[in-house]
mmCIF file of C-alpha atoms and ligand atoms in Angstrom:
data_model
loop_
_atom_site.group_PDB
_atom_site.id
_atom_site.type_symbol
_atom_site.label_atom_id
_atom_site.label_comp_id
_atom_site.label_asym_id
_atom_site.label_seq_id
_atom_site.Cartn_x
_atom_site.Cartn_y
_atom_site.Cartn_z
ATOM 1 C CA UNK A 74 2.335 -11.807 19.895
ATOM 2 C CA UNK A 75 2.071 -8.960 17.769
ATOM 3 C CA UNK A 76 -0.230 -10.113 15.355
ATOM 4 C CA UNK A 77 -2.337 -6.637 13.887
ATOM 5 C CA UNK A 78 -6.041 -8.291 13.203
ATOM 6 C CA UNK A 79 -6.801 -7.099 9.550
ATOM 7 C CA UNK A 80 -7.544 -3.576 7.841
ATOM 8 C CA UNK A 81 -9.259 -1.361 10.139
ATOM 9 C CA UNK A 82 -6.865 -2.407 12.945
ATOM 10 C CA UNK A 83 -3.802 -1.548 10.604
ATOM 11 C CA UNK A 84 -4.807 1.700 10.146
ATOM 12 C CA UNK A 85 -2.798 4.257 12.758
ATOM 13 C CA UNK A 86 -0.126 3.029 15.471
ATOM 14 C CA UNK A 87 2.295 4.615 13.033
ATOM 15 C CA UNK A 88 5.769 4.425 14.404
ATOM 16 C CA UNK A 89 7.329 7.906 15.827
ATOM 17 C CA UNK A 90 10.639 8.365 13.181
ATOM 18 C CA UNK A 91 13.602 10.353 13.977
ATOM 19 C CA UNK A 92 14.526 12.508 11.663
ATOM 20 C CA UNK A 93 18.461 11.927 11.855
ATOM 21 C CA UNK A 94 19.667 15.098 10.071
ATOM 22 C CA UNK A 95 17.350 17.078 10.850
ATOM 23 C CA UNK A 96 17.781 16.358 14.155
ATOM 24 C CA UNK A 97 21.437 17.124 14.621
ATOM 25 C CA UNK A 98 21.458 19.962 12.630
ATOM 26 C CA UNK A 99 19.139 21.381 14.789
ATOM 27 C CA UNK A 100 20.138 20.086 18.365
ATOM 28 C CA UNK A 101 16.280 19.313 18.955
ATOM 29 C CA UNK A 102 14.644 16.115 18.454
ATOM 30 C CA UNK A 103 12.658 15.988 14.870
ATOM 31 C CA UNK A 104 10.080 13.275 15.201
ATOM 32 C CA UNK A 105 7.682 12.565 12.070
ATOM 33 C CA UNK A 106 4.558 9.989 12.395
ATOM 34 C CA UNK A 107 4.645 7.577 9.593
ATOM 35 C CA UNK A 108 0.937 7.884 8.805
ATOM 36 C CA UNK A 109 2.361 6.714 5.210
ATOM 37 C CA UNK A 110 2.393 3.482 6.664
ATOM 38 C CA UNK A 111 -1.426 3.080 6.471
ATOM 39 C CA UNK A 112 -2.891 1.268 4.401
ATOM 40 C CA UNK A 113 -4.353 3.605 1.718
ATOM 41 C CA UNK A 114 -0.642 5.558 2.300
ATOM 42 C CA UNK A 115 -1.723 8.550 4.146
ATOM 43 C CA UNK A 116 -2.880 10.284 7.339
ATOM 44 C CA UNK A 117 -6.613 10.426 5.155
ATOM 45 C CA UNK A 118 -6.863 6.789 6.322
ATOM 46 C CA UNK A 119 -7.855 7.666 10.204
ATOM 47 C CA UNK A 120 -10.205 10.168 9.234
ATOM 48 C CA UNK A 121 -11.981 8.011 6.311
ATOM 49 C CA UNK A 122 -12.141 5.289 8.834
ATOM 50 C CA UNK A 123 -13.784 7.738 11.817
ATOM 51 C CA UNK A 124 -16.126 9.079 9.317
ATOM 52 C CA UNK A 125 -17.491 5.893 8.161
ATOM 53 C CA UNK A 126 -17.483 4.544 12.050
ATOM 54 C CA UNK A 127 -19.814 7.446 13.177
ATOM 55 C CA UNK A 128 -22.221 7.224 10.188
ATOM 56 C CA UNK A 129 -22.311 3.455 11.451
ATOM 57 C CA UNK A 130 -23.100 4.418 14.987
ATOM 58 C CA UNK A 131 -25.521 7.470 14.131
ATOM 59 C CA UNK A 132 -27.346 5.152 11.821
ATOM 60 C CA UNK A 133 -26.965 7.609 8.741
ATOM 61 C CA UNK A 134 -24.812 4.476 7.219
ATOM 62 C CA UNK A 135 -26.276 0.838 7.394
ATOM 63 C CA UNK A 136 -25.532 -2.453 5.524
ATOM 64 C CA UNK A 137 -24.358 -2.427 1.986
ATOM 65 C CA UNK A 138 -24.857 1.571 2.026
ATOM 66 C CA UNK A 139 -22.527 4.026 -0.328
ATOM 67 C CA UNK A 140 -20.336 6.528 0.728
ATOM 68 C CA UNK A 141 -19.766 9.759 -1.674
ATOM 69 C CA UNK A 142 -17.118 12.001 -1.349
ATOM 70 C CA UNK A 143 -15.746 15.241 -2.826
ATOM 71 C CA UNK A 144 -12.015 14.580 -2.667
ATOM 72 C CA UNK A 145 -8.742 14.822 -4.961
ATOM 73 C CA UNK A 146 -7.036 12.299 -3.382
ATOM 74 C CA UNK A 147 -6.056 10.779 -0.077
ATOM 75 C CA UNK A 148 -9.636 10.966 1.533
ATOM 76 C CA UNK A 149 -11.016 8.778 -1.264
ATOM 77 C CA UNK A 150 -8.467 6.267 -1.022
ATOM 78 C CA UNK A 151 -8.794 5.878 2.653
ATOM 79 C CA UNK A 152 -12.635 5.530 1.950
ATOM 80 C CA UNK A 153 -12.792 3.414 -0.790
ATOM 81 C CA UNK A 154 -10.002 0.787 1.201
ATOM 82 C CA UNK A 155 -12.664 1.203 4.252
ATOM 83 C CA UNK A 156 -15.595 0.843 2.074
ATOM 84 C CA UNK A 157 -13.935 -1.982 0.744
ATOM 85 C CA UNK A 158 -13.773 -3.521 4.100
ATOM 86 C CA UNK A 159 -16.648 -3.129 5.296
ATOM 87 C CA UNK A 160 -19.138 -3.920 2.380
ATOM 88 C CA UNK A 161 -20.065 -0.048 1.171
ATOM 89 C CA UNK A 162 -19.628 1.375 -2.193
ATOM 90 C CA UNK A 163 -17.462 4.707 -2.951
ATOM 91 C CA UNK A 164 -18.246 7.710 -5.097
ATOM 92 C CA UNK A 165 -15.885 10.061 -5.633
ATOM 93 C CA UNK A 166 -16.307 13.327 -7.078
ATOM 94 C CA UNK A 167 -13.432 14.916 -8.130
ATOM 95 C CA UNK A 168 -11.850 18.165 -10.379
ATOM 96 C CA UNK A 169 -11.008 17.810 -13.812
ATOM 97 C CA UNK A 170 -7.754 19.645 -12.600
ATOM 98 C CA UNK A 171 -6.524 16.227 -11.164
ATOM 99 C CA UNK A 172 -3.397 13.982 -12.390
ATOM 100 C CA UNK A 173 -4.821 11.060 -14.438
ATOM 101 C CA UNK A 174 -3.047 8.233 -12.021
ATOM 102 C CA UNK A 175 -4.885 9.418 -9.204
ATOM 103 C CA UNK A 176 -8.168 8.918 -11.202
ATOM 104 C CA UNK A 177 -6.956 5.395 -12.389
ATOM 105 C CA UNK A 178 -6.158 4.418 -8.605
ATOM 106 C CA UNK A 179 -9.452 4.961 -7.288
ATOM 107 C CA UNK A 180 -11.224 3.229 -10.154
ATOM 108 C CA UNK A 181 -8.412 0.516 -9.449
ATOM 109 C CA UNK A 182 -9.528 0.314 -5.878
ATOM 110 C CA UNK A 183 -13.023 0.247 -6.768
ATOM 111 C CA UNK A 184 -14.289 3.514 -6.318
ATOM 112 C CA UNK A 185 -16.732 5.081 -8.995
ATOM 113 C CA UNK A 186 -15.070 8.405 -9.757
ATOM 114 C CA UNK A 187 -16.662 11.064 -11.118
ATOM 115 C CA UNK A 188 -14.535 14.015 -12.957
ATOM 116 C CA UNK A 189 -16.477 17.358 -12.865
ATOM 117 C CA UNK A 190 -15.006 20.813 -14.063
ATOM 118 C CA UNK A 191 -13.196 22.605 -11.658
ATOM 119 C CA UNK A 192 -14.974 25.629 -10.215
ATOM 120 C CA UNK A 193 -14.310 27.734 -6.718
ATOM 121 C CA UNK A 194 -15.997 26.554 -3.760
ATOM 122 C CA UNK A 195 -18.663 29.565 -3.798
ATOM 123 C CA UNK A 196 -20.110 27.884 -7.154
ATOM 124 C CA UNK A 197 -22.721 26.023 -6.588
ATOM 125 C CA UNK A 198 -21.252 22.971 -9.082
ATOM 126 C CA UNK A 199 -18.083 22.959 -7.300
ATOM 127 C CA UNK A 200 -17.376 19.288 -6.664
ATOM 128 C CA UNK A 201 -17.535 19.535 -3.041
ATOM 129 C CA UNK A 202 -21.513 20.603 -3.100
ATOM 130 C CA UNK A 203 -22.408 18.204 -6.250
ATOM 131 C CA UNK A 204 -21.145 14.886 -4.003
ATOM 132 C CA UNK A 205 -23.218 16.599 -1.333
ATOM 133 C CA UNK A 206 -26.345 17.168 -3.264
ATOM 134 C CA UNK A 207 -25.743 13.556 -4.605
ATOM 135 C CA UNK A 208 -25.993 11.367 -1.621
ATOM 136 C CA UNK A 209 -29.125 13.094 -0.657
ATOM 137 C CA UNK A 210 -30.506 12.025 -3.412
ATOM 138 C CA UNK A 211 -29.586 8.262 -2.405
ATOM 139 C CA UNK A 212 -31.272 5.848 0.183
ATOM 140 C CA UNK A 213 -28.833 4.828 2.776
ATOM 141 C CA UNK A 214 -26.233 6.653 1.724
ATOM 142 C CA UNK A 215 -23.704 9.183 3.239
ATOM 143 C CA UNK A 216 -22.079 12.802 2.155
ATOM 144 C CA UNK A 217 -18.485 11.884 4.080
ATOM 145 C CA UNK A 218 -18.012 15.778 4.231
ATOM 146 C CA UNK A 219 -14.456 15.817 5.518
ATOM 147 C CA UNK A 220 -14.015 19.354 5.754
ATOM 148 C CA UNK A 221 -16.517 20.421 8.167
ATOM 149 C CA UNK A 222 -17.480 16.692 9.578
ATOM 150 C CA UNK A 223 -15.914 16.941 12.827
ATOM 151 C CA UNK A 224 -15.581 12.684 13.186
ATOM 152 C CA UNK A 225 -12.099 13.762 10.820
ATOM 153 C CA UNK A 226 -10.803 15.499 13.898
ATOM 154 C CA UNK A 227 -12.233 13.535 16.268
ATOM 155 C CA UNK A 228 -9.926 10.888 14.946
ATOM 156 C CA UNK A 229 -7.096 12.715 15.320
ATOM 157 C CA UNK A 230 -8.228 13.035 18.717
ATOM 158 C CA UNK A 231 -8.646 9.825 19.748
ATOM 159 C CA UNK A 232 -5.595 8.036 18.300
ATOM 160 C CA UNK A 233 -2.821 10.162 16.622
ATOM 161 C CA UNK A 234 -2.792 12.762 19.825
ATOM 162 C CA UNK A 235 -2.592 9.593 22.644
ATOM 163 C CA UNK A 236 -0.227 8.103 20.109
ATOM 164 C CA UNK A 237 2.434 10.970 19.943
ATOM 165 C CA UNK A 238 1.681 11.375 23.623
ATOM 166 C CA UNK A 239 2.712 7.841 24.774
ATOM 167 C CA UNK A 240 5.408 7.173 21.868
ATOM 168 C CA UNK A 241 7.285 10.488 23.579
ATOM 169 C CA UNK A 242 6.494 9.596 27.279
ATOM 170 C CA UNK A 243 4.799 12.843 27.462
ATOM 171 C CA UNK A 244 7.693 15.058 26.220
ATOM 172 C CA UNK A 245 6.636 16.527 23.031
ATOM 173 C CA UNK A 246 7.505 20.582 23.360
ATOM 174 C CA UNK A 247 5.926 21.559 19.877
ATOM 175 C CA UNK A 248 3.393 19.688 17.495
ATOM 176 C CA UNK A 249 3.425 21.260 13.924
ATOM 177 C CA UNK A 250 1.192 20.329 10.930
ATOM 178 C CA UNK A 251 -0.430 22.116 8.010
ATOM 179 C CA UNK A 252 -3.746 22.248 7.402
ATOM 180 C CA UNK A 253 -5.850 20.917 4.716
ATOM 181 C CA UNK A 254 -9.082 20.143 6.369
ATOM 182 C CA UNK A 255 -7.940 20.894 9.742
ATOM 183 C CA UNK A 256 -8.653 17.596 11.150
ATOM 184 C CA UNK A 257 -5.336 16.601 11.977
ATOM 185 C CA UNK A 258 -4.343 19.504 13.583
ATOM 186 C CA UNK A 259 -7.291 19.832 15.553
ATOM 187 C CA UNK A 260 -7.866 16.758 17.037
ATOM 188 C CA UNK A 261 -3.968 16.106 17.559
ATOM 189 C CA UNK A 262 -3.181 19.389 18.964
ATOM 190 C CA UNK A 263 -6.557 19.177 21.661
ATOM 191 C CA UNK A 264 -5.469 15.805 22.968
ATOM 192 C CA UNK A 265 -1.933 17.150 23.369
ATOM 193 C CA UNK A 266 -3.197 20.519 25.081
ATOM 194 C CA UNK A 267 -5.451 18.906 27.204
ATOM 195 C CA UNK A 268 -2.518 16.730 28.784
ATOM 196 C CA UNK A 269 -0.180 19.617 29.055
ATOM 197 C CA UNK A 270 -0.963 23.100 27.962
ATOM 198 C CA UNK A 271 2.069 24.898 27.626
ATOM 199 C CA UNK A 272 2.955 22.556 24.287
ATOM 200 C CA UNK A 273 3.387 24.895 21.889
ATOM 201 C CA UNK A 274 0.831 24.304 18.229
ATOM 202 C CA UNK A 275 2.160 25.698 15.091
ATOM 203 C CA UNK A 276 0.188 25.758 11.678
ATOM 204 C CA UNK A 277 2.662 25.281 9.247
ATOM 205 C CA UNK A 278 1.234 26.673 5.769
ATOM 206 C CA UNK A 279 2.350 26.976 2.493
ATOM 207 C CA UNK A 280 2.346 29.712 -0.051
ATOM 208 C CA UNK A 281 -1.150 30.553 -1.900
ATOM 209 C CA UNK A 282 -3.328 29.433 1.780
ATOM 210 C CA UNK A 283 -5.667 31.679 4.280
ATOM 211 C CA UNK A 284 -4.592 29.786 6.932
ATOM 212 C CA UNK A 285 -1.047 32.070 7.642
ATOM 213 C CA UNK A 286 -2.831 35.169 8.071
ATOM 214 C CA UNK A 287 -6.110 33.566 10.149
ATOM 215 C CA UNK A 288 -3.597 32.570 12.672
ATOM 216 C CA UNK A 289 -1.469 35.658 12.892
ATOM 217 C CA UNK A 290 -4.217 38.616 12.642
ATOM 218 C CA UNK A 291 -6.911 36.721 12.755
ATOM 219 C CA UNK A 292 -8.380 37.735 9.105
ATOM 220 C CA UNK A 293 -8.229 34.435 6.386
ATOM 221 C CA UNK A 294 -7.079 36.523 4.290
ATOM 222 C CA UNK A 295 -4.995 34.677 0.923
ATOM 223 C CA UNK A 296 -1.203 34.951 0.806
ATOM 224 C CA UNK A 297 0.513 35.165 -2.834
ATOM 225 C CA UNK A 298 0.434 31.634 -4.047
ATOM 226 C CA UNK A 299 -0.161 29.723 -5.774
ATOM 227 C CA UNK A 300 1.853 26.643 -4.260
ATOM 228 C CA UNK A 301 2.514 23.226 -6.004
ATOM 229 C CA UNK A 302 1.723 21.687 -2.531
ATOM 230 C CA UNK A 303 -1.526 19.000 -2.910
ATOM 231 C CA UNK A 304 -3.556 18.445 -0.266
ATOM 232 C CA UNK A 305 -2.972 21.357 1.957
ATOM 233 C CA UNK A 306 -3.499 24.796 2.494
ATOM 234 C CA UNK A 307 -7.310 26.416 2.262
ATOM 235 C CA UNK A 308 -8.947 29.992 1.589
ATOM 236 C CA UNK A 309 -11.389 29.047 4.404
ATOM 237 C CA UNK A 310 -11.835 27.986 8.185
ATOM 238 C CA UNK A 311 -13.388 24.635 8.381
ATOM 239 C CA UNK A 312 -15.612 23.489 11.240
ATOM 240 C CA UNK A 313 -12.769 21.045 11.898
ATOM 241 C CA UNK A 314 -10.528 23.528 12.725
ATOM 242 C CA UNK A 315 -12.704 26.522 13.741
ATOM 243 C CA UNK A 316 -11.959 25.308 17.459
ATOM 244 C CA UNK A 317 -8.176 24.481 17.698
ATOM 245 C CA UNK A 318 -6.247 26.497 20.152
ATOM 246 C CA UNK A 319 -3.100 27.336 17.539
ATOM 247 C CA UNK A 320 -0.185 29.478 18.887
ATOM 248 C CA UNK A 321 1.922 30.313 16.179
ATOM 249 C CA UNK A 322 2.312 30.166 12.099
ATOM 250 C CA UNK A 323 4.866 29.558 9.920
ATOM 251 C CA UNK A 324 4.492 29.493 5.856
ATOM 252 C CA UNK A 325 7.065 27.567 3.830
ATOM 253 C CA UNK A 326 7.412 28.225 0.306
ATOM 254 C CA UNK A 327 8.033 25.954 -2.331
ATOM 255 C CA UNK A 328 11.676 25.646 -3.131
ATOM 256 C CA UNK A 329 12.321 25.416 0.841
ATOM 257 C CA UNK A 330 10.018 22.542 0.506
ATOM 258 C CA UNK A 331 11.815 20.782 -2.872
ATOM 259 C CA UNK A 332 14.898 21.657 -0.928
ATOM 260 C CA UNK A 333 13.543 19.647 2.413
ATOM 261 C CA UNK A 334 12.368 16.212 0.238
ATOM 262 C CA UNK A 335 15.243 15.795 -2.113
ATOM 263 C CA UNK A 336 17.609 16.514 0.865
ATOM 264 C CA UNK A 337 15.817 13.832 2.775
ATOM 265 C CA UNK A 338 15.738 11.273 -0.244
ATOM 266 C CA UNK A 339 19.151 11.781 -1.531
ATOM 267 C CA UNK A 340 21.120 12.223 1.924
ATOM 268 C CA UNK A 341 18.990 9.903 3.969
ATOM 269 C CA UNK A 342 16.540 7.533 2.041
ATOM 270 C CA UNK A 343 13.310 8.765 2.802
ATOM 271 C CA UNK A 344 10.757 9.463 -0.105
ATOM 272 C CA UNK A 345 8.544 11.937 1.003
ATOM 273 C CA UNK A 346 5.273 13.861 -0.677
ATOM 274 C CA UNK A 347 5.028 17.405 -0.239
ATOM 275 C CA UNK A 348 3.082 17.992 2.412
ATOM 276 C CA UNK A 349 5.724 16.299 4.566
ATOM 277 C CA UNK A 350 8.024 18.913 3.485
ATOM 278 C CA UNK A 351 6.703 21.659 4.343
ATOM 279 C CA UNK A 352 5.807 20.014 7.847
ATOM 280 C CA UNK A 353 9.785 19.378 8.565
ATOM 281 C CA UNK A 354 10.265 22.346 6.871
ATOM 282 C CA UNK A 355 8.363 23.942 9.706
ATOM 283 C CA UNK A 356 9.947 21.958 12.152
ATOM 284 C CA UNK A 357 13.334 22.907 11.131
ATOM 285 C CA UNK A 358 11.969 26.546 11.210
ATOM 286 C CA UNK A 359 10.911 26.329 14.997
ATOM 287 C CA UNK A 360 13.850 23.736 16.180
ATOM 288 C CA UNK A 361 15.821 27.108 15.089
ATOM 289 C CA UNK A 362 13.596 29.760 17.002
ATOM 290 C CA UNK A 363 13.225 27.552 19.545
ATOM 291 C CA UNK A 364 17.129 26.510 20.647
ATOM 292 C CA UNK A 365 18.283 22.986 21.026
ATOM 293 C CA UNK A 366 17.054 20.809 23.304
ATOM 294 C CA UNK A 367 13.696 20.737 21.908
ATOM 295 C CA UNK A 368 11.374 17.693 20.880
ATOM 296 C CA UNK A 369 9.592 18.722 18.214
ATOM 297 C CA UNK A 370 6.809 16.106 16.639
ATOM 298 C CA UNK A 371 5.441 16.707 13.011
ATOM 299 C CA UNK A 372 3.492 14.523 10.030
ATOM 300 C CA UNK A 373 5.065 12.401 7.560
ATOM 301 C CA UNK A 374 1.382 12.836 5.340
ATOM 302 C CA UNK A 375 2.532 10.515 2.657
ATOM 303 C CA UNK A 376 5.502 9.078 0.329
ATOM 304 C CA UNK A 377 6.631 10.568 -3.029
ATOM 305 C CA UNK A 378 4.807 7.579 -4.933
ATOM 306 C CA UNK A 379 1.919 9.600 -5.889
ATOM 307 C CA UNK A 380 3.900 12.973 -6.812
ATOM 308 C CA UNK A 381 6.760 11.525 -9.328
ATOM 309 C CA UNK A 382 5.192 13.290 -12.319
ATOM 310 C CA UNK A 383 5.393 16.679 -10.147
ATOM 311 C CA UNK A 384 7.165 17.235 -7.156
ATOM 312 C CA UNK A 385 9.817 14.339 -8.722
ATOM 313 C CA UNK A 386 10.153 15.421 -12.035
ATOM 314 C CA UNK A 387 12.721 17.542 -12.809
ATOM 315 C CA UNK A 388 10.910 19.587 -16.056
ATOM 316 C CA UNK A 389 7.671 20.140 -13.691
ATOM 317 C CA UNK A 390 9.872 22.192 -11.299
ATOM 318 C CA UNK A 391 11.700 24.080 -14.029
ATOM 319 C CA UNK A 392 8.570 24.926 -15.526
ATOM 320 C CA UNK A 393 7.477 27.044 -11.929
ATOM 321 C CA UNK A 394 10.557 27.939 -11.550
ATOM 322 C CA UNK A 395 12.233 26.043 -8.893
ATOM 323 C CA UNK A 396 15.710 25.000 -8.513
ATOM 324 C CA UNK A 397 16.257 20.775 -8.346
ATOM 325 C CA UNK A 398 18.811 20.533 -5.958
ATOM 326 C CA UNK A 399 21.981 18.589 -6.722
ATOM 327 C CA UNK A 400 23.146 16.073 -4.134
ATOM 328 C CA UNK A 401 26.608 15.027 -5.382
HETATM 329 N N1 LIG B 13 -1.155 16.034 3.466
HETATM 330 C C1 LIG B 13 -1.782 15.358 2.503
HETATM 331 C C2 LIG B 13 -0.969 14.654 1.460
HETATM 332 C C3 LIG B 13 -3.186 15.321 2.470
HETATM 333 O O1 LIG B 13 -3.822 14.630 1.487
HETATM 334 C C4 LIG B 13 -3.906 16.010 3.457
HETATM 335 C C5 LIG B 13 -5.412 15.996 3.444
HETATM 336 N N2 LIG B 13 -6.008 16.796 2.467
HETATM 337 C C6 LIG B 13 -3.205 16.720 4.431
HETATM 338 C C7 LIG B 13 -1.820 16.690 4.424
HETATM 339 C C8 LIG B 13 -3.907 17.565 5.479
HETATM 340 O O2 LIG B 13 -4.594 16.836 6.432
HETATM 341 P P1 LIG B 13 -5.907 17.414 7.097
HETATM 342 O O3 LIG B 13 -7.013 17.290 6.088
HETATM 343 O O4 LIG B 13 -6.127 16.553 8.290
HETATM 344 O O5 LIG B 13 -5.684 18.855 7.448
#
């Protein structure tokens, strides 16, 4: 029997996927985690689900409670389909710089979304602060907090790290992800250290992100962006991954990135979002300073369904002046 009882317990066990080309072009092995097999789509599923599980056992969260969140995208989904499941309401706050269709899915999965103008973090009505100052204003209710609530890498900890770790019989050399809120990086890379120390962590980053330069001189300071990459990439260090032993950094830019996900879709099938390019982008990067014989693990964030009016439309990338490959 392999019978998967409901929701929650759908979310992670995402298989380990070969990466075919990428794989023999590079004489190492190219694994990618399908966390776009979760439910909500994304890798934002574990988190949202350890995040509401803690507030559950810490007794911030009880019965029929709400959950608000400052997200554009993923994070909300994965909360409102655990919310969903488990009786709470969602609140989303969100940046007026956001496609429409990701508004319309979270209203369509029952979240109450609300669109605030878009203002840096250090303002004190960026949307990140107002959905924290609005859940304190709410009985039982919680501020999900993603970036700095470590239960987002403790998920990472507790189920993608053993995951990769048993689905390659111990042999992963290198684990590469970029970095949004940290969490996945984090947690993954401290359950993989902790079983065997010498495997190597790389932060892969894109354009117009701290995160490069925090890794390789230890300043966060901002490269030249900025990069059409959602989800990833930050001007600060998070409490999630303030603590993560990281040994390298590589930055991918943008066209390597369209290059890596129309490759993929047009030579071998796979419809990726961005973020997963610039992971294999990285991997490919480090399978090549690295030598062959390599097994190098990575995250498949998400699929291209959310990105076809960007990253999949050809006029978008002319407009920033990137090349759409041609695949004959
Ligand atoms: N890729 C996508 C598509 C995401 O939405 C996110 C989360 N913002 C990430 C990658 C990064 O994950 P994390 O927050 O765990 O660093």
């Amino acid at each position: 029997m392999s019978i998967v009882n409901g929701l929650i317990s759908a979310i992670g066990n995402t298989p380990l996927i070969r990466i075919n080309s990428l794989s023999e072009e590079t004489g190492c092995e190219i694994l990618g985690k399908a966390e776009f097999m979760n439910p909500g789509g994304s890798v934002k599923d574990r988190a949202a689900l350890w995040m509401v599980q803690e507030a559950e056992k810490d007794g911030s969260l009880k019965p029929g409670g709400t959950v608000v969140e400052g997200t554009a995208g993923n994070t909300g989904i994965g909360l409102a389909h655990v919310c969903n499941n488990r009786g709470y309401k969602t609140i989303i706050y969100m940046p007026d710089n956001q496609s429409q269709e990701k508004v319309d899915l979270l209203r369509t999965l029952g979240a109450e979304v609300r669109v605030v103008p878009t203002v840096p973090y250090a303002d004190d009505e960026n949307f990140q602060k107002q959905a924290g100052r609005f859940a304190a204003t709410l009985d039982n209710a919680i501020w999900a907090n993603q970036f700095d609530n470590t239960a987002n890498s403790l998920s990472h900890y507790e189920s993608t790290g053993p995951e990769i770790w048993s689905q390659t019989d111990g042999g992963v050399d290198v684990f590469t992800c970029s970095v949004g809120t940290g969490g996945t990086l984090a947690g993954t890379s401290a359950y993989l250290k902790e079983k065997n120390p010498d495997i190597k962590i790389v932060l892969a980053d894109p354009m117009g992100s701290a995160l490069y330069n925090w890794v390789t001189t230890g300043e966060a300071v901002m490269t030249p962006g900025p990069s059409m990459t959602e989800g990833i990439g930050n001007s600060r260090v998070t409490q999630n991954l303030a603590t993560a032993t990281i040994d390298e950094a590589v930055q991918v830019d943008d066209q390597e990135m369209v290059n890596m996900v129309y490759r993929l879709l047009h030579q071998e099938g796979w419809f990726f979002g961005s973020s997963s390019g610039i992971n294999l982008g990285a991997a490919v990067k480090i399978a090549k300073e690295l030598g062959p014989g390599h097994t190098i693990v990575t995250i498949l964030c998400d699929d291209g369904g959310k990105y076809q009016s960007r990253l999949y439309n050809p006029a978008f990338l002319a407009e920033r002046d990137l090349a759409v490959p041609s695949f004959a």
